[in-house]
Amino acid sequence: MITKEEVEHVGWLARVEIDEKESDVYAEKLNSVLDYFGQLDEVDTKDVPPTYHVMDVVNVFREDVVKESMPQDIVLSNTEHKKEGNFKSPRIM
């Protein structure tokens, strides 16, 4: 079980100010969550295969197809900001 001191310690590590009254409430809530995990541990899952995805999906990617790209002059016609055949962007430091 989680104590209020552990809640205050985690709050200190996370740099979150938790007063004594809140630590009691959080400890109670976290212990409630741990009780639910305890209930899940009681379920017999030895014949249940691991589930990595809710649907039986193997590969959802499309095949790569090489295509001709757009001509550079058409692509650069959409901007005023170009230099030496490239898009010109603000300098990032």
Tab-separated table of N, CA and C in Angstrom:
chain	number	residue	atom	x	y	z
A	1	MET	N	0.836	-1.182	0.000
A	1	MET	CA	0.000	0.000	0.000
A	1	MET	C	0.884	1.250	0.000
A	2	ILE	N	0.360	2.288	-0.584
A	2	ILE	CA	1.085	3.553	-0.696
A	2	ILE	C	0.749	4.424	0.511
A	3	THR	N	1.777	4.945	1.134
A	3	THR	CA	1.580	5.811	2.298
A	3	THR	C	1.573	7.275	1.866
A	4	LYS	N	1.097	8.129	2.763
A	4	LYS	CA	1.076	9.556	2.429
A	4	LYS	C	2.493	10.113	2.333
A	5	GLU	N	3.432	9.500	3.063
A	5	GLU	CA	4.826	9.932	2.969
A	5	GLU	C	5.384	9.643	1.566
A	6	GLU	N	5.005	8.498	1.000
A	6	GLU	CA	5.453	8.169	-0.357
A	6	GLU	C	4.847	9.128	-1.381
A	7	VAL	N	3.603	9.498	-1.172
A	7	VAL	CA	2.959	10.472	-2.064
A	7	VAL	C	3.690	11.810	-1.985
A	8	GLU	N	4.020	12.239	-0.775
A	8	GLU	CA	4.740	13.502	-0.614
A	8	GLU	C	6.129	13.427	-1.236
A	9	HIS	N	6.765	12.272	-1.139
A	9	HIS	CA	8.089	12.093	-1.737
A	9	HIS	C	8.006	12.165	-3.267
A	10	VAL	N	7.014	11.501	-3.846
A	10	VAL	CA	6.835	11.562	-5.296
A	10	VAL	C	6.506	12.988	-5.723
A	11	GLY	N	5.703	13.675	-4.955
A	11	GLY	CA	5.411	15.086	-5.237
A	11	GLY	C	6.673	15.924	-5.210
A	12	TRP	N	7.548	15.649	-4.239
A	12	TRP	CA	8.817	16.374	-4.158
A	12	TRP	C	9.674	16.075	-5.382
A	13	LEU	N	9.743	14.798	-5.802
A	13	LEU	CA	10.532	14.438	-6.985
A	13	LEU	C	9.991	15.109	-8.248
A	14	ALA	N	8.665	15.225	-8.323
A	14	ALA	CA	8.035	15.846	-9.495
A	14	ALA	C	7.957	17.359	-9.372
A	15	ARG	N	8.454	17.875	-8.261
A	15	ARG	CA	8.420	19.319	-7.983
A	15	ARG	C	6.984	19.856	-7.999
A	16	VAL	N	6.091	19.057	-7.376
A	16	VAL	CA	4.693	19.443	-7.237
A	16	VAL	C	4.418	19.584	-5.748
A	17	GLU	N	3.894	20.720	-5.365
A	17	GLU	CA	3.630	20.947	-3.947
A	17	GLU	C	2.329	20.250	-3.558
A	18	ILE	N	2.436	19.299	-2.636
A	18	ILE	CA	1.272	18.554	-2.149
A	18	ILE	C	1.215	18.741	-0.635
A	19	ASP	N	0.113	19.310	-0.145
A	19	ASP	CA	0.012	19.483	1.300
A	19	ASP	C	-0.447	18.179	1.963
A	20	GLU	N	-0.475	18.171	3.274
A	20	GLU	CA	-0.768	16.948	4.032
A	20	GLU	C	-2.170	16.414	3.748
A	21	LYS	N	-3.136	17.307	3.601
A	21	LYS	CA	-4.519	16.894	3.331
A	21	LYS	C	-4.620	16.225	1.954
A	22	GLU	N	-3.958	16.824	0.969
A	22	GLU	CA	-3.974	16.252	-0.385
A	22	GLU	C	-3.247	14.913	-0.434
A	23	SER	N	-2.181	14.772	0.323
A	23	SER	CA	-1.425	13.520	0.296
A	23	SER	C	-2.271	12.360	0.805
A	24	ASP	N	-3.140	12.611	1.785
A	24	ASP	CA	-4.052	11.564	2.251
A	24	ASP	C	-5.015	11.152	1.145
A	25	VAL	N	-5.559	12.135	0.434
A	25	VAL	CA	-6.506	11.856	-0.652
A	25	VAL	C	-5.821	11.099	-1.783
A	26	TYR	N	-4.634	11.546	-2.180
A	26	TYR	CA	-3.909	10.889	-3.264
A	26	TYR	C	-3.495	9.464	-2.881
A	27	ALA	N	-3.091	9.277	-1.648
A	27	ALA	CA	-2.707	7.936	-1.200
A	27	ALA	C	-3.903	6.996	-1.284
A	28	GLU	N	-5.072	7.477	-0.886
A	28	GLU	CA	-6.289	6.666	-0.955
A	28	GLU	C	-6.636	6.324	-2.407
A	29	LYS	N	-6.548	7.309	-3.292
A	29	LYS	CA	-6.858	7.070	-4.708
A	29	LYS	C	-5.866	6.105	-5.353
A	30	LEU	N	-4.593	6.283	-5.069
A	30	LEU	CA	-3.581	5.398	-5.650
A	30	LEU	C	-3.727	3.976	-5.116
A	31	ASN	N	-4.073	3.824	-3.856
A	31	ASN	CA	-4.306	2.497	-3.305
A	31	ASN	C	-5.529	1.840	-3.940
A	32	SER	N	-6.518	2.649	-4.287
A	32	SER	CA	-7.690	2.130	-4.994
A	32	SER	C	-7.294	1.583	-6.366
A	33	VAL	N	-6.418	2.298	-7.061
A	33	VAL	CA	-5.931	1.830	-8.365
A	33	VAL	C	-5.158	0.528	-8.201
A	34	LEU	N	-4.314	0.452	-7.189
A	34	LEU	CA	-3.553	-0.775	-6.948
A	34	LEU	C	-4.469	-1.944	-6.616
A	35	ASP	N	-5.591	-1.686	-5.943
A	35	ASP	CA	-6.561	-2.745	-5.667
A	35	ASP	C	-7.140	-3.303	-6.969
A	36	TYR	N	-7.401	-2.423	-7.937
A	36	TYR	CA	-7.891	-2.881	-9.238
A	36	TYR	C	-6.856	-3.757	-9.933
A	37	PHE	N	-5.582	-3.374	-9.849
A	37	PHE	CA	-4.530	-4.213	-10.439
A	37	PHE	C	-4.477	-5.568	-9.742
A	38	GLY	N	-4.718	-5.580	-8.446
A	38	GLY	CA	-4.767	-6.845	-7.712
A	38	GLY	C	-5.881	-7.734	-8.218
A	39	GLN	N	-7.033	-7.140	-8.536
A	39	GLN	CA	-8.141	-7.913	-9.092
A	39	GLN	C	-7.766	-8.478	-10.453
A	40	LEU	N	-7.064	-7.709	-11.254
A	40	LEU	CA	-6.645	-8.199	-12.567
A	40	LEU	C	-5.654	-9.347	-12.443
A	41	ASP	N	-4.815	-9.305	-11.414
A	41	ASP	CA	-3.850	-10.390	-11.200
A	41	ASP	C	-4.538	-11.708	-10.881
A	42	GLU	N	-5.758	-11.661	-10.365
A	42	GLU	CA	-6.489	-12.876	-10.017
A	42	GLU	C	-7.106	-13.565	-11.230
A	43	VAL	N	-7.193	-12.892	-12.362
A	43	VAL	CA	-7.805	-13.471	-13.561
A	43	VAL	C	-6.869	-14.498	-14.165
A	44	ASP	N	-7.430	-15.677	-14.532
A	44	ASP	CA	-6.638	-16.739	-15.150
A	44	ASP	C	-6.427	-16.408	-16.623
A	45	THR	N	-5.190	-16.118	-16.993
A	45	THR	CA	-4.870	-15.749	-18.378
A	45	THR	C	-3.873	-16.698	-19.015
A	46	LYS	N	-3.714	-17.903	-18.443
A	46	LYS	CA	-2.673	-18.792	-18.953
A	46	LYS	C	-2.969	-19.271	-20.375
A	47	ASP	N	-4.241	-19.371	-20.782
A	47	ASP	CA	-4.577	-19.819	-22.140
A	47	ASP	C	-4.889	-18.654	-23.078
A	48	VAL	N	-4.618	-17.449	-22.650
A	48	VAL	CA	-4.891	-16.265	-23.470
A	48	VAL	C	-3.592	-15.819	-24.120
A	49	PRO	N	-3.565	-15.787	-25.470
A	49	PRO	CA	-2.325	-15.343	-26.136
A	49	PRO	C	-2.102	-13.851	-25.924
A	50	PRO	N	-0.837	-13.426	-25.930
A	50	PRO	CA	-0.553	-11.987	-25.776
A	50	PRO	C	-1.159	-11.189	-26.922
A	51	THR	N	-1.649	-10.022	-26.600
A	51	THR	CA	-2.255	-9.150	-27.604
A	51	THR	C	-1.353	-7.941	-27.790
A	52	TYR	N	-0.834	-7.811	-29.002
A	52	TYR	CA	0.021	-6.661	-29.296
A	52	TYR	C	-0.764	-5.552	-29.962
A	53	HIS	N	-1.905	-5.898	-30.534
A	53	HIS	CA	-2.772	-4.923	-31.191
A	53	HIS	C	-4.186	-5.462	-31.098
A	54	VAL	N	-5.169	-4.606	-30.967
A	54	VAL	CA	-6.544	-5.076	-30.811
A	54	VAL	C	-7.077	-5.754	-32.059
A	55	MET	N	-6.517	-5.433	-33.208
A	55	MET	CA	-6.923	-6.076	-34.457
A	55	MET	C	-5.745	-6.887	-34.980
A	56	ASP	N	-6.044	-7.925	-35.717
A	56	ASP	CA	-4.992	-8.777	-36.255
A	56	ASP	C	-4.399	-8.117	-37.502
A	57	VAL	N	-3.560	-7.108	-37.284
A	57	VAL	CA	-2.955	-6.340	-38.360
A	57	VAL	C	-1.486	-6.724	-38.459
A	58	VAL	N	-1.038	-7.054	-39.665
A	58	VAL	CA	0.346	-7.444	-39.835
A	58	VAL	C	1.162	-6.281	-40.373
A	59	ASN	N	0.776	-5.750	-41.532
A	59	ASN	CA	1.499	-4.636	-42.123
A	59	ASN	C	0.489	-3.734	-42.811
A	60	VAL	N	0.371	-2.514	-42.353
A	60	VAL	CA	-0.613	-1.602	-42.901
A	60	VAL	C	0.007	-0.593	-43.863
A	61	PHE	N	1.282	-0.775	-44.184
A	61	PHE	CA	1.961	0.164	-45.063
A	61	PHE	C	1.730	-0.204	-46.527
A	62	ARG	N	1.697	0.796	-47.375
A	62	ARG	CA	1.557	0.545	-48.802
A	62	ARG	C	2.930	0.252	-49.390
A	63	GLU	N	2.935	-0.322	-50.547
A	63	GLU	CA	4.190	-0.591	-51.237
A	63	GLU	C	4.811	0.735	-51.700
A	64	ASP	N	6.123	0.829	-51.642
A	64	ASP	CA	6.806	2.003	-52.167
A	64	ASP	C	6.849	1.911	-53.683
A	65	VAL	N	6.434	2.989	-54.317
A	65	VAL	CA	6.445	3.047	-55.774
A	65	VAL	C	7.242	4.275	-56.180
A	66	VAL	N	8.237	4.075	-57.015
A	66	VAL	CA	9.058	5.191	-57.484
A	66	VAL	C	8.276	5.924	-58.565
A	67	LYS	N	8.158	7.244	-58.382
A	67	LYS	CA	7.443	8.079	-59.351
A	67	LYS	C	8.321	9.267	-59.706
A	68	GLU	N	7.993	9.885	-60.804
A	68	GLU	CA	8.666	11.110	-61.220
A	68	GLU	C	8.206	12.233	-60.282
A	69	SER	N	9.150	13.020	-59.762
A	69	SER	CA	8.776	14.115	-58.875
A	69	SER	C	8.396	15.344	-59.696
A	70	MET	N	7.831	16.334	-59.009
A	70	MET	CA	7.420	17.560	-59.693
A	70	MET	C	8.652	18.332	-60.129
A	71	PRO	N	8.567	19.022	-61.241
A	71	PRO	CA	9.694	19.849	-61.676
A	71	PRO	C	9.971	20.969	-60.660
A	72	GLN	N	11.240	21.274	-60.485
A	72	GLN	CA	11.661	22.240	-59.476
A	72	GLN	C	11.044	23.612	-59.708
A	73	ASP	N	10.955	24.055	-60.947
A	73	ASP	CA	10.411	25.396	-61.211
A	73	ASP	C	8.934	25.488	-60.845
A	74	ILE	N	8.173	24.409	-60.989
A	74	ILE	CA	6.755	24.432	-60.600
A	74	ILE	C	6.627	24.482	-59.074
A	75	VAL	N	7.438	23.705	-58.387
A	75	VAL	CA	7.393	23.693	-56.926
A	75	VAL	C	7.765	25.067	-56.378
A	76	LEU	N	8.817	25.672	-56.900
A	76	LEU	CA	9.270	26.967	-56.397
A	76	LEU	C	8.381	28.119	-56.851
A	77	SER	N	7.481	27.873	-57.779
A	77	SER	CA	6.580	28.946	-58.214
A	77	SER	C	5.556	29.288	-57.135
A	78	ASN	N	5.442	28.461	-56.114
A	78	ASN	CA	4.475	28.697	-55.029
A	78	ASN	C	5.016	29.581	-53.918
A	79	THR	N	6.240	30.086	-54.061
A	79	THR	CA	6.807	30.901	-52.988
A	79	THR	C	7.564	32.102	-53.542
A	80	GLU	N	7.609	33.150	-52.744
A	80	GLU	CA	8.450	34.293	-53.080
A	80	GLU	C	9.837	34.107	-52.481
A	81	HIS	N	9.936	33.224	-51.495
A	81	HIS	CA	11.166	33.048	-50.727
A	81	HIS	C	11.970	31.873	-51.286
A	82	LYS	N	12.828	32.179	-52.244
A	82	LYS	CA	13.664	31.136	-52.824
A	82	LYS	C	15.048	31.700	-53.080
A	83	LYS	N	16.019	30.801	-53.084
A	83	LYS	CA	17.391	31.206	-53.316
A	83	LYS	C	18.150	30.023	-53.881
A	84	GLU	N	18.808	30.232	-55.011
A	84	GLU	CA	19.645	29.228	-55.650
A	84	GLU	C	18.915	27.897	-55.857
A	85	GLY	N	17.644	27.969	-56.268
A	85	GLY	CA	16.883	26.762	-56.572
A	85	GLY	C	16.325	26.047	-55.360
A	86	ASN	N	16.299	26.686	-54.197
A	86	ASN	CA	15.787	26.079	-52.969
A	86	ASN	C	14.847	27.043	-52.272
A	87	PHE	N	14.023	26.507	-51.359
A	87	PHE	CA	13.210	27.364	-50.508
A	87	PHE	C	14.137	28.071	-49.530
A	88	LYS	N	13.885	29.343	-49.316
A	88	LYS	CA	14.668	30.111	-48.358
A	88	LYS	C	13.861	30.206	-47.063
A	89	SER	N	14.494	29.841	-45.962
A	89	SER	CA	13.787	29.873	-44.670
A	89	SER	C	14.569	30.749	-43.706
A	90	PRO	N	13.924	31.163	-42.621
A	90	PRO	CA	14.631	31.966	-41.619
A	90	PRO	C	15.773	31.183	-40.989
A	91	ARG	N	16.818	31.880	-40.644
A	91	ARG	CA	17.965	31.247	-39.988
A	91	ARG	C	17.551	30.850	-38.577
A	92	ILE	N	17.925	29.649	-38.185
A	92	ILE	CA	17.620	29.142	-36.851
A	92	ILE	C	18.911	29.028	-36.078
A	93	MET	N	18.920	29.570	-34.877
A	93	MET	CA	20.146	29.531	-34.082
A	93	MET	C	19.960	28.620	-32.916
